[in-house]
Every structure is written in structure tokens, then in C-alpha cells.
XYZ file of C-alpha atoms in Angstrom:
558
model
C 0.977 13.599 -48.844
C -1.471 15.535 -50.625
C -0.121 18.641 -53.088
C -1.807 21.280 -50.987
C -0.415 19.411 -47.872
C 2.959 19.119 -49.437
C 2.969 23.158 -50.144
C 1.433 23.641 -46.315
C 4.589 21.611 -45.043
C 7.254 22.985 -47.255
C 6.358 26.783 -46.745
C 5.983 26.274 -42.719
C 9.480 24.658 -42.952
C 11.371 27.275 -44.715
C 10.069 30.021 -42.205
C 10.507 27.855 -38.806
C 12.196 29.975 -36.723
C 13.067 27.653 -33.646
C 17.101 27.550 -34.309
C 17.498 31.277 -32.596
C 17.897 30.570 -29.182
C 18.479 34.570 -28.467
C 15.189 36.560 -27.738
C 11.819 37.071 -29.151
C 9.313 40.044 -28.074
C 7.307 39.440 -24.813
C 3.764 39.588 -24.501
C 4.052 43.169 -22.628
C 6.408 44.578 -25.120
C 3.454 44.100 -27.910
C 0.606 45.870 -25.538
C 2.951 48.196 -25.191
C 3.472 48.805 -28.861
C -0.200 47.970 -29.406
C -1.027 51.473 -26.802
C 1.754 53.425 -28.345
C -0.397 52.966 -31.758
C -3.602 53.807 -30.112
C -2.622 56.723 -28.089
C -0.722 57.762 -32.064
C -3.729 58.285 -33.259
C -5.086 60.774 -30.364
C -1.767 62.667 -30.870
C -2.096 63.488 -34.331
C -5.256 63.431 -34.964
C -5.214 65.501 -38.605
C -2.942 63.008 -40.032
C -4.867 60.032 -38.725
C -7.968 61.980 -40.322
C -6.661 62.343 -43.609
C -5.816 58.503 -43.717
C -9.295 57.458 -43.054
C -10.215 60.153 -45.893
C -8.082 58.678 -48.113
C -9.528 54.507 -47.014
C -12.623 56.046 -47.276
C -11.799 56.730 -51.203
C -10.269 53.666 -52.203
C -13.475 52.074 -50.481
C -15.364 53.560 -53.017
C -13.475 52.592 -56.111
C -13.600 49.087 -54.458
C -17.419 49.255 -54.287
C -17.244 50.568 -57.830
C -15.009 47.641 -58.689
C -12.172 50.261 -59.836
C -9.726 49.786 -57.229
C -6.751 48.282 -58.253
C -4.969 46.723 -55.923
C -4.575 43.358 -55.274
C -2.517 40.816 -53.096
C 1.139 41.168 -52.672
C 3.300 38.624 -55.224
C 3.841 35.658 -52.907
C 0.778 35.870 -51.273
C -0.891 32.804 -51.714
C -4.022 33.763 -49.072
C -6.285 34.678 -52.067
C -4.943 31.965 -54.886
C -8.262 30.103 -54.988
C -10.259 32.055 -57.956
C -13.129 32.848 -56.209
C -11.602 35.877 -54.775
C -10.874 37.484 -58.125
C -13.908 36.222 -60.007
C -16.999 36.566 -57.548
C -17.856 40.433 -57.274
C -18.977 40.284 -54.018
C -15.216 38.413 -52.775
C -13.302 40.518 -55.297
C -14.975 43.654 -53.249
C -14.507 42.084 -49.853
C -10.865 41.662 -50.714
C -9.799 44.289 -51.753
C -11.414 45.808 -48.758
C -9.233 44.403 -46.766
C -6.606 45.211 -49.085
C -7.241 48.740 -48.755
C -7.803 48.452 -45.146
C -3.943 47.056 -44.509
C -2.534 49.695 -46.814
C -3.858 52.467 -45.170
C -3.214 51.172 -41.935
C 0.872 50.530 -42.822
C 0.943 54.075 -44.679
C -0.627 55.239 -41.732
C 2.334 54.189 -38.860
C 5.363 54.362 -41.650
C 4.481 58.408 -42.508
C 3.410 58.676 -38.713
C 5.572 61.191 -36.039
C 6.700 58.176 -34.463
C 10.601 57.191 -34.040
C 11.614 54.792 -36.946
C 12.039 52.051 -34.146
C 8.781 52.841 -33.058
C 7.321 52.599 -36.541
C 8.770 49.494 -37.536
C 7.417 48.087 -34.021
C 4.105 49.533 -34.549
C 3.974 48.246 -38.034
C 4.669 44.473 -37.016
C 1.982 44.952 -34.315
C -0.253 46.371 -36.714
C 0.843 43.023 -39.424
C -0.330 40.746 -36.458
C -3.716 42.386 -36.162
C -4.196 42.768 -40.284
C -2.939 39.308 -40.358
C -5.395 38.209 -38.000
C -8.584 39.809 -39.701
C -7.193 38.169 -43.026
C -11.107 37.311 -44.336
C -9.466 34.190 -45.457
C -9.514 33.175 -41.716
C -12.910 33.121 -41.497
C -16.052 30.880 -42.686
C -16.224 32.705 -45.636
C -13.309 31.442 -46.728
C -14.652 30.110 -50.352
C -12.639 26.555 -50.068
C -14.199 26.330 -46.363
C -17.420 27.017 -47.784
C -16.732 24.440 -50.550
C -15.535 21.616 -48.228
C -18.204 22.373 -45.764
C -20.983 21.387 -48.413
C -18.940 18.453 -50.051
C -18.837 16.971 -46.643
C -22.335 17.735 -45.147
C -20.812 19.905 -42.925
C -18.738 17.465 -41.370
C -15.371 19.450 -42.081
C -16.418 21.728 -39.415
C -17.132 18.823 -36.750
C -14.082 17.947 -37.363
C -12.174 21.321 -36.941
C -14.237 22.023 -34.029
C -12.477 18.518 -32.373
C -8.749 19.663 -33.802
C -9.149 22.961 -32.210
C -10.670 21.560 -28.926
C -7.628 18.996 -28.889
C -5.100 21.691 -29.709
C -6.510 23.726 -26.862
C -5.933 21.064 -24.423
C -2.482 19.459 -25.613
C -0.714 22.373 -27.990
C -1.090 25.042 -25.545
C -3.989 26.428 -27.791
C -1.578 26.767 -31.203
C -2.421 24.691 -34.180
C -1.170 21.596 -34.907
C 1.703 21.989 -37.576
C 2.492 18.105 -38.075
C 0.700 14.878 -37.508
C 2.925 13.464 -34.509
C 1.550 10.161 -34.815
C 3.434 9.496 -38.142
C 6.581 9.270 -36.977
C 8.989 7.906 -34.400
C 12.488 8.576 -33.814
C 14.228 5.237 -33.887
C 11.799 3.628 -36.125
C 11.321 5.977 -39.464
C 13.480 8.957 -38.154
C 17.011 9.076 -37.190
C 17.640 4.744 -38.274
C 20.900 5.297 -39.486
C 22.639 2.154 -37.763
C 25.203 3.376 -34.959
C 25.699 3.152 -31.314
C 26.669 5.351 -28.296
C 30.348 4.932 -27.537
C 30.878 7.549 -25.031
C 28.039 9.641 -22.750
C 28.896 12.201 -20.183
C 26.299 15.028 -18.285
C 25.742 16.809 -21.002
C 26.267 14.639 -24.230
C 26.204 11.303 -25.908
C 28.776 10.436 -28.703
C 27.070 8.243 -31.394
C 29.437 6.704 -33.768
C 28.052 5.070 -37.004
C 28.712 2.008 -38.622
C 30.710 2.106 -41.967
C 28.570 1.661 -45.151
C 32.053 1.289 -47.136
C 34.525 -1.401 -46.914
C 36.898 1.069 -46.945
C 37.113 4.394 -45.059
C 39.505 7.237 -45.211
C 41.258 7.802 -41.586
C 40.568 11.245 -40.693
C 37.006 10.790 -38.510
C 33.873 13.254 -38.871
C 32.219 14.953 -35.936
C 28.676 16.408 -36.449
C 27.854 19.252 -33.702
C 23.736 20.370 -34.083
C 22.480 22.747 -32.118
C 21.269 22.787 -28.869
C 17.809 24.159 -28.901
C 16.694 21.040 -31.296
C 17.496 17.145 -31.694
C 20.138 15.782 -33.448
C 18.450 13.836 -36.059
C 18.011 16.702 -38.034
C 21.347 15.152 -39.293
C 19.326 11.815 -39.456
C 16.290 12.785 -40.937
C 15.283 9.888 -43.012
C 17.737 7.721 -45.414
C 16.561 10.023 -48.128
C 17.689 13.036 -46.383
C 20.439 12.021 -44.018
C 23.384 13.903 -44.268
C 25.320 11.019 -42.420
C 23.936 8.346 -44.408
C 25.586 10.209 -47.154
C 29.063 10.384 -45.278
C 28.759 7.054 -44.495
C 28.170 5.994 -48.545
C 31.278 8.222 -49.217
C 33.486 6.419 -46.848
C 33.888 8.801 -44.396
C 33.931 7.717 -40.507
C 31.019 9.487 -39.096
C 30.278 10.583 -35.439
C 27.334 12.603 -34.147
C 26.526 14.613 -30.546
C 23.297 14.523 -29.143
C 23.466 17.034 -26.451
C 20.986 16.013 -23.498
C 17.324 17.978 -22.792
C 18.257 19.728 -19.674
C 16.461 20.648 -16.618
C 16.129 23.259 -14.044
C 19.080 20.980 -12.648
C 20.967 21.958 -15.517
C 20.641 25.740 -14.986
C 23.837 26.626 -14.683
C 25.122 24.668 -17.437
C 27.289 27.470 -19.741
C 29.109 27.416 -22.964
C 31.965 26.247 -21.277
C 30.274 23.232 -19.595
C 29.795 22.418 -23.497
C 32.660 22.907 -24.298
C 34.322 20.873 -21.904
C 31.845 18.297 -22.975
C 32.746 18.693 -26.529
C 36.517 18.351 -25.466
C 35.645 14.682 -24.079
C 34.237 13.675 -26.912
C 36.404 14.361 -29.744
C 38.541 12.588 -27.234
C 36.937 9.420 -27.723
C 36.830 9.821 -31.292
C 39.692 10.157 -31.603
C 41.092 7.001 -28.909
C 38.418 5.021 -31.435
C 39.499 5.805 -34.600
C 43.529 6.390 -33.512
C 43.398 9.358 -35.310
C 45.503 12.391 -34.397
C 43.158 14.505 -35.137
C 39.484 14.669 -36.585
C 37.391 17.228 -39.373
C 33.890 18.301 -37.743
C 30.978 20.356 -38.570
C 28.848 22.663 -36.869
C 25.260 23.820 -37.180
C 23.708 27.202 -36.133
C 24.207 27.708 -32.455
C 26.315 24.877 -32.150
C 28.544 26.258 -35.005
C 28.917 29.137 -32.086
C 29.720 26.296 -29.945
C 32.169 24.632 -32.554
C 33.390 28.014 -32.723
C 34.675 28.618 -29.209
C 36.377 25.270 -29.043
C 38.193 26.288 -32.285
C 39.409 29.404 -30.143
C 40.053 27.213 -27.019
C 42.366 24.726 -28.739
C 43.963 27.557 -30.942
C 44.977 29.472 -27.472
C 45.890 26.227 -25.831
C 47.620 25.523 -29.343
C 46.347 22.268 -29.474
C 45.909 20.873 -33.187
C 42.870 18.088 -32.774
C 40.746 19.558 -35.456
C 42.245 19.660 -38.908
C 39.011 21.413 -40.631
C 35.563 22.275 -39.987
C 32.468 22.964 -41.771
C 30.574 25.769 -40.383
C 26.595 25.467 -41.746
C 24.148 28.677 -40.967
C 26.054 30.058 -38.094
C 26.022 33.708 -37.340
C 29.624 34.341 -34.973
C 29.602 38.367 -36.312
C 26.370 39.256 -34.666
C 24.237 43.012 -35.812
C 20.800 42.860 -34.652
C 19.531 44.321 -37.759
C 16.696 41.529 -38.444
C 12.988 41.166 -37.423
C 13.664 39.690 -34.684
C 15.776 42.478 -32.800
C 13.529 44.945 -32.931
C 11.952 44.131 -29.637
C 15.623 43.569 -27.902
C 16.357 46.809 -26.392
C 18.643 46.523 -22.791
C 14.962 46.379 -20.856
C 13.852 43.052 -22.935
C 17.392 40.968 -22.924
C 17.507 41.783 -19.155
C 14.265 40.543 -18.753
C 14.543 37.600 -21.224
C 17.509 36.120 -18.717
C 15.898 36.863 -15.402
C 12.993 35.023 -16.548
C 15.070 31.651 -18.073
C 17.040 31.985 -14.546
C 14.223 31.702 -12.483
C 12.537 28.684 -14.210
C 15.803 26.926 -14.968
C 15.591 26.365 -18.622
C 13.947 28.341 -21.720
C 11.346 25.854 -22.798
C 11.998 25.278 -26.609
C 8.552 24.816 -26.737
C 7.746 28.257 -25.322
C 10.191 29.512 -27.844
C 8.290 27.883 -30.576
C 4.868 29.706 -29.781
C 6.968 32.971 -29.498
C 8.746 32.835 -32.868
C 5.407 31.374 -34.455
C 3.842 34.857 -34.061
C 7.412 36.389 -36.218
C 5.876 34.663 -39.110
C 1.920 33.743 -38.581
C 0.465 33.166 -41.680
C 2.775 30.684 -42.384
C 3.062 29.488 -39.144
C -0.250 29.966 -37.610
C -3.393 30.741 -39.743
C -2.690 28.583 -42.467
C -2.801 25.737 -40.427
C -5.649 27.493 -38.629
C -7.739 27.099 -42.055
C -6.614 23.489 -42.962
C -7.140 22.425 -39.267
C -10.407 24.055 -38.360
C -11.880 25.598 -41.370
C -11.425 22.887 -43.560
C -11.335 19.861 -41.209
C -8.313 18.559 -41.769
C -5.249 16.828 -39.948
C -2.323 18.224 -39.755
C 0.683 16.750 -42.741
C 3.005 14.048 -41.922
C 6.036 15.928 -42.596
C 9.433 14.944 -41.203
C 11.199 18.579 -40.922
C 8.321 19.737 -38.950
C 7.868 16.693 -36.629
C 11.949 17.538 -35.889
C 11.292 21.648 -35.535
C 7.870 20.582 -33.127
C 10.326 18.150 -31.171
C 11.945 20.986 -29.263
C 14.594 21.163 -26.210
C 15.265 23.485 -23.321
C 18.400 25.808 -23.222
C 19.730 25.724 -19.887
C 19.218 29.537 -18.625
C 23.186 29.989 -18.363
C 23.668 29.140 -21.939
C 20.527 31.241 -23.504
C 22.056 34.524 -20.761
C 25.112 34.152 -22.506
C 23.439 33.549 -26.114
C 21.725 37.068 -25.165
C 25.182 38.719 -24.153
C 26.368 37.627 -27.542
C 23.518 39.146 -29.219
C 23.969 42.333 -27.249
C 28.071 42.394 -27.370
C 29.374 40.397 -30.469
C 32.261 39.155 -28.568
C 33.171 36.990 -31.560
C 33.975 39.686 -34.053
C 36.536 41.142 -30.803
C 39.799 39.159 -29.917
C 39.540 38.483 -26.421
C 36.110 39.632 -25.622
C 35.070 36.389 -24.943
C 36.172 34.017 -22.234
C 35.742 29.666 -22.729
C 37.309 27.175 -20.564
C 39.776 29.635 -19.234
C 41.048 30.873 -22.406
C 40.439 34.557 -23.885
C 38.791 33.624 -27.860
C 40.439 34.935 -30.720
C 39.155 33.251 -33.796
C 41.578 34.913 -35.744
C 44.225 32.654 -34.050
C 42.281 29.391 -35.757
C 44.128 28.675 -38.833
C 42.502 25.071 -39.873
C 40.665 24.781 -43.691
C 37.244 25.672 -42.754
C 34.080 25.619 -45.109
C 30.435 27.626 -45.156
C 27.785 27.171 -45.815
C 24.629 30.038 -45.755
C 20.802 29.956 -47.371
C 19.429 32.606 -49.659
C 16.446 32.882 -47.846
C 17.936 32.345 -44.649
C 16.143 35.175 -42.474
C 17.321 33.386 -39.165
C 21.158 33.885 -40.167
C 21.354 35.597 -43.109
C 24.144 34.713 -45.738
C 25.594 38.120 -45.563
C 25.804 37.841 -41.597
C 27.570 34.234 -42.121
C 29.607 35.776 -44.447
C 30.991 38.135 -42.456
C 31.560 35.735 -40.017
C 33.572 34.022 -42.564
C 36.513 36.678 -42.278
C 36.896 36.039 -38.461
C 38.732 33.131 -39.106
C 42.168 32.856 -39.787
C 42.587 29.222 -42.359
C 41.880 28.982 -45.700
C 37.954 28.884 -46.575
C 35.436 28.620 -48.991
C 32.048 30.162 -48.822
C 28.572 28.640 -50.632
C 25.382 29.953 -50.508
C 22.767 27.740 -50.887
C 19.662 29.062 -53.002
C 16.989 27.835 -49.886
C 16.399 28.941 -46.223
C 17.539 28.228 -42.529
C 16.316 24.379 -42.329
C 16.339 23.344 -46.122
C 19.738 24.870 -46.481
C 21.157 22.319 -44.433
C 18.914 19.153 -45.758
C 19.870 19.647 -49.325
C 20.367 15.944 -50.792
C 21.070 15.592 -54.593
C 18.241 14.871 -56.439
C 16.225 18.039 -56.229
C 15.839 19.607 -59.834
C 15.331 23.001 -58.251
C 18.524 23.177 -55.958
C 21.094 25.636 -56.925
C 23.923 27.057 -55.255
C 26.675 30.017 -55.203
C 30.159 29.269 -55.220
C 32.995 32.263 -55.704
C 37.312 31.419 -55.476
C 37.494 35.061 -54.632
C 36.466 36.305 -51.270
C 36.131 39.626 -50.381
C 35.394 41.487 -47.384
C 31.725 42.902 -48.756
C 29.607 40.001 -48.722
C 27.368 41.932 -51.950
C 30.606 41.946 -54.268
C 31.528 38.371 -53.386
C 27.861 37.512 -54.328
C 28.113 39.637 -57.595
C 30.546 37.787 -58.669
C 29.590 34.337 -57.883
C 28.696 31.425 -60.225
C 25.404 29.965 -59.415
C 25.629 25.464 -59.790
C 22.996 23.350 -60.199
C 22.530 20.955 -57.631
C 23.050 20.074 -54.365
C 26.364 21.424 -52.216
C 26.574 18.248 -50.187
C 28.525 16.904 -53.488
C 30.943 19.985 -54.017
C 31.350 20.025 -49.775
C 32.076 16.371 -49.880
C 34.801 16.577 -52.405
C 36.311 19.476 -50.319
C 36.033 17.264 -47.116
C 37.295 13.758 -48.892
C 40.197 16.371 -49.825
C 41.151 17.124 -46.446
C 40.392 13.262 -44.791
C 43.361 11.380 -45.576
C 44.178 8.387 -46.737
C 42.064 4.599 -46.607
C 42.235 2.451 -44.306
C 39.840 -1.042 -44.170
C 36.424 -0.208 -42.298
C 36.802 -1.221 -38.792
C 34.569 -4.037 -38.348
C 32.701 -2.721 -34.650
C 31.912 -0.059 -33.125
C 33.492 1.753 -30.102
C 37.039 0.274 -28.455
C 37.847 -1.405 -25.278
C 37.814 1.506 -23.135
C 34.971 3.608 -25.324
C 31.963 0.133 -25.729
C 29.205 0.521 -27.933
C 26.440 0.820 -25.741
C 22.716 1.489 -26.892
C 21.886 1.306 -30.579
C 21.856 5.076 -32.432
C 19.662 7.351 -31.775
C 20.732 7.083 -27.986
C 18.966 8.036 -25.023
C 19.411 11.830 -24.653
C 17.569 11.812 -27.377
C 14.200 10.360 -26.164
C 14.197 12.954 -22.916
C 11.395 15.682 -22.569
């Protein structure tokens, strides 16, 4: 992979927004906001008057070449020197410059509600984004490649888009599927289902060690993407690395359901879940197991914690809990379109199809973050010709699965009620949830940059527990902060004894370590695994068989 390809892939993976299995704006919300704006301007039309005044004088020190603006740190849009070099791009960029300032000074100083701004200013980002001149032919490197290749760059983006339109639902390609293939150079970690119900397959792995320590490991992913995330590639896999450290590794991959599966709920999970860690443990003769849970299935981890803490059953001895928001305020991007009207909407329309397609979630949470999402591949694609990266963490984020619309109704009544942060507010297999009652070691784990489930918000979650835990913040965001193998020089984390109830003074205190957590976690989890035993020398037991060879079948289904 290419540098520029590399930097395509890496920025498109940090912002991939297709772990939230909540809500996302509708198509009628934006018109809506989009009229509010218009009709805005008829309402006060002095203020709207003395904006264009004031574009109209910052388009004259631009023509002069004595505006000073320029593009926001971070942006990378205008990187390629042309733009600041070549009067006529320096003026036709900071046009547009001045163009998107006045527009966003325009809605923020506006009469409207400060909901209604902050709506009207991500409609208005969309549009600005949009017109971005560096989305058009005159894009200087399009110009460039379209005369180094005799204009066969555009030929070529002209067949992309054409392709896209037909089999991507009309959204650019972000990977090169053809590159990869789960079984073959993704998710190879040598294994075998030992156990499958409905809703699940248990995959247990084959020792790397000749010695293992007793206590088994359950990894729970979420249910909106595939497992293999776990399983990436040998470089990345998280239970490669268990596996190298002696520790007896197990994995759920949850099934793609249907419109069959519509009424499948958290506690149809959960139940699920309860079989399974019932195997593991018949395999491994275990009395108990240590487990881990990602994002939503941390929630689901979560609510089998409170299950077996009201039933007082001790089969979990400690969890990890990795990127998982259980104390829920709305306060992010993505709730300001989920008013009562929305989430109402949001579950009547999942109910009546059966499922919320993941990939229908994808396109919606593209448009949260477009230039990184969208019109960069837009340029590389169709402006520049050229295929889409081979990237693993994007083939995984573009290899989507449904939520069954039970689950994703309850998902939104979490949103809307928090029932975590409540004792008793919510109800799983019977039993009222009181995560205060769960009193097992637990560790957490939260990215930086995370804007999906934002350290502070896992932090906070932290405190609803009642055990012993530890709290690290990893120094990347939602995906990355989870596939963080040793080996990168620019990995860092936070790590602080203390923990406080304001997530801010924990972090001001905090010492940042260089590295990789996966090494500090694992000596926490070795801690709490028990003694060795020798590495049992198959897979599965007389009444749990090893069946297909890992990844499993649930994994393959569309």
C-alpha cells in the first residue's frame, strides 16, 4: 500500500462510525433543518444582510490577495502546494474559505434555538463540505494525474463511479473487497466451533503454549459487526496474542439475523451468552471463566454481569470492558437529531423491515463524518482514477450485520433512558440490573479520540460497577483503540492508581506509557487466570465436539 493510500485508510478508520447501533438523523430530519435555514434567512433579513456585507469584504481582500485566512489545522483538503502557491488557487481557496466562515458565523450568531443552530450548522458543514473545490476537476493533483495518464484517470473514475452506483448503493468504495477473505488472510487464527445455538457460535482456539493457565477467556464483540475484528490478521490479532501468552481463548460470533430474527432482544442474547460460557466452562472444567467485552456487546457483557450478580451466581471472575458506553448522555454529534419524534421513528421503521441493515447504518453514519468518509474517496476513486486501498480494518467496518429490530428498540430506549446508571431500571432474563451489585475485578479500556464512546463517558461508566478496577485510556480512537498490538512507535497510553469520580481530574493526574496496553492488560489478566495446567491437546469435549474449523459459519451469512 501506497503512502497516500496508507493515510486514506488510516484516517477513514479512526472516524468509522459503524459500532453505534443507536440512531443517526433521517433523510427528512435534514430537509427539515435544510428549510429551517432557508426560511432563517427570510426572517431576519438585516442580519443575513450584514453577513453577505461582511463576505462581500473578505472577498475583496481575497481578490487583493490580503485575506488571511487559511485552512483549519488538520485539514489536509488543501496540503498539495498548489493551493498556496498558484494565485489564481490561493484566491479560489480562500474563497471558499471565506464563503464557509461566513456561512457558520452566520447560523451560530443567528435567532435560532442553540439546538437549532448546532443542527443548522451540521447541515450547513454537509453542503460547504460538498462544494469543497477540492471535489471538483480542478482539483490540482486531478489535473496532474489526468495529464500524466492521457486522461485515462478519468476513464477510469468514470467506471468506479458507474460500478459504485450499481453495487455500493451509489457511495464510494472505501476498501478493495477483492483483497481479502475471511478464512484465508482474515480471521486464520486456528480454532473450531465447539458449541452453536440460534443466535451464536462458540469458537474455541487451539493453544499456542504448551502450557496454559486454567482460568478460560471469553471474547464478546459487538453485534452490529463480525467477530474477527478480534482476528484481524496474525499481526493484529488480539487472540493470537492470548494464545502466545498462554491463556485459553474463546470467541462469540453472534449470527447475521433476519426479519425472522425480529424479535430477538437483549435477553435472547443473553440467554445465548449464558449457554455458552456454559460450554466453556464443561470444556475447560473451570469453575468459572475471565471475559471481555467490546462496545455494544460490553452493554451486553454488562447485563449478564447484572443477571448473574442478582441470581448470585459467580461464573465470571473478571472482565475487561473495551469502548463501552453503560452511563449514556446524548451530548455527542450524533444526538442532536434524536429528539422523542426521531427514536420513535427510528424503531417503527427497524420493526417493520425486521432488522436495521448495518449496511444502511453505514451510509447514514458516513454522512457524520464525509470528508473522511465520503469525498476523499470520492477524489481518489473518480478524480484521480484510482482503486480503492486494501486495508483490513475497513474491509471488517464495510462487512456489516443487521441488528434485529428488538435489540436496536431497546439500544434506542437506552439511549433515551440510561437504565444502566439506575439500579433496577433495567429488566434481563427476569432479573431487575443493578451493576452496582457486580463485584468481580473488572478492567477499561477507552480511546482519546474516541468520538463514538468517549473516554470520559466510559469513564463514568467505570463507577457503576461495584469490584475493583482499573481504567486506561488509550491515546487513538473507537477502532484503533481496540487493535493496538506492540510494536507501534507512536502508541501511548494513560494509566492512573487513583480513580476519581470526575473523569478530567483522573486524567490530570494520569501518567501517559509508551506502548501498547495489550501488555499492561495482559499482565493484569495473567494476574487474575490462575494457575498452569498442560495445554489440552484438542479441541471441544465429548458432549461440546469441535465442529467446523474457526472462523465458523455465522460468520460467512449476509
Amino acid at each position: 500500500m501506497n503512502k497516500k493510500n496508507k493515510e486514506l485508510s488510516q484516517q477513514a478508520a479512526i472516524h468509522t462510525l459503524n459500532l453505534n447501533p443507536a440512531v443517526g438523523p433521517r433523510g427528512r430530519d435534514l430537509l427539515g433543518t435544510a428549510r429551517m435555514v432557508l426560511r432563517q434567512v427570510l426572517k431576519q433579513p438585516v442580519h443575513s444582510a450584514r453577513h453577505m456585507a461582511a463576505f462581500g469584504i473578505e472577498l475583496k481582500n481575497v481578490l487583493l490577495d490580503r485575506s488571511p485566512l487559511k485552512p483549519a489545522a488538520g485539514d489536509k483538503r488543501f496540503d498539495e502546494l498548489t493551493w498556496q502557491r498558484n494565485p489564481l488557487y490561493r484566491r479560489y481557496m480562500k474563497t471558499y474559505l471565506a464563503w464557509c466562515q461566513e456561512m457558520n458565523d452566520w447560523i451560530s450568531t443567528s435567532s435560532l434555538s442553540e439546538q437549532d443552530a448546532q443542527r443548522g450548522q451540521f447541515v450547513i458543514g454537509l453542503l460547504t463540505d460538498a462544494m469543497a473545490p477540492t471535489n471538483t476537476l480542478a482539483n490540482p493533483v486531478a489535473l496532474k494525474r489526468f495529464f500524466e495518464t492521457g486522461g485515462k484517470s478519468i476513464l477510469d473514475g468514470f467506471s468506479q463511479l458507474t460500478r459504485d452506483l450499481i453495487e455500493n448503493g451509489g457511495m464510494p468504495s472505501q476498501v478493495d473487497k477483492t483483497a481479502f477473505e475471511v478464512g484465508h488472510n482474515l480471521g486464520i487464527t486456528e480454532g473450531a466451533v465447539v458449541f452453536r445455538n440460534e443466535v451464536l457460535e462458540l469458537i474455541q482456539y487451539k493453544p499456542r503454549t504448551e502450557q496454559v493457565q486454567v482460568r478460560p477467556f471469553l471474547v464478546v464483540p459487538p453485534q452490529i459487526n463480525k467477530f474477527y475484528l478480534f482476528d484481524l490478521t496474525p499481526e493484529k490479532s488480539l487472540i493470537r496474542f492470548l494464545l502466545g501468552s498462554g491463556i485459553q481463548t474463546f470467541a462469540i460470533s453472534w449470527r447475521n439475523p433476519g426479519k425472522a430474527q425480529r424479535e430477538w432482544g437483549l435477553t435472547s442474547y443473553v440467554e445465548a451468552l449464558k449457554e455458552a460460557i456454559d460450554a466453556v466452562l464443561a470444556i475447560t472444567g473451570s469453575a468459572d471463566l475471565n471475559t471481555f467485552g467490546a462496545c455494544s456487546g460490553g452493554c451486553t457483557l454488562s447485563s449478564l454481569l447484572g443477571h448473574y450478580a442478582a441470581l448470585d451466581e459467580k461464573k465470571i471472575n473478571a472482565f475487561t470492558l473495551a469502548v463501552s458506553m453503560l452511563d449514556i448522555r446524548p451530548d455527542t454529534q450524533v444526538g442532536l437529531f434524536a429528539d422523542e419524534k426521531t427514536l420513535t421513528a427510528a424503531k417503527r421503521r427497524s420493526y417493520q423491515a425486521g432488522v436495521l441493515e448495518g449496511r444502511e447504518l453505514a451510509k447514514v453514519f458516513a454522512w457524520m463524518r464525509p470528508n473522511d468518509l465520503i469525498w476523499s474517496y470520492w477524489i481518489n476513486n473518480y478524480l484521480l482514477g484510482n482503486e480503492p486501498p486494501a486495508f483490513d480494518v475497513l474491509y471488517w467496518n464495510n462487512d456489516t450485520t443487521n441488528l434485529p429490530a428488538t435489540l436496536h428498540g431497546e439500544f434506542i430506549d437506552m439511549y433515551q433512558t440510561n437504565p444502566f446508571a439506575r439500579a433496577g431500571a433495567l429488566e434481563v432474563s427476569g432479573t431487575p440490573i443493578d451493576l452496582g451489585q457486580v463485584t468481580s475485578d473488572f478492567y477499561c479500556i477507552a480511546g482519546m479520540s474516541d468520538h463514538i464512546t468517549p473516554w470520559d463517558a466510559c469513564y463514568r461508566s467505570m463507577h457503576l460497577f461495584g469490584g475493583q478496577g482499573e481504567f486506561v485510556v488509550s491515546n487513538s480512537g473507537h477502532i484503533q483503540s481496540i487493535l493496538n498490538p506492540p510494536g507501534n512507535p507512536k502508541a501511548r497510553f494513560m494509566t492512573n492508581s487513583n480513580l476519581p469520580v470526575e473523569a478530567q481530574e483522573w486524567m490530570d493526574t494520569a501518567s501517559q506509557q509508551a506502548g501498547s496496553w495489550w501488555p499492561h492488560w495482559l499482565a493484569w489478566l495473567q494476574a487474575r487466570s490462575g494457575d498452569h495446567k498442560k495445554a489440552p491437546r484438542k479441541l471441544g469435549n465429548r458432549a461440546y465436539a469441535a465442529a467446523e474449523a474457526a472462523p465458523g459459519t455465522y460468520v460467512h451469512l449476509r
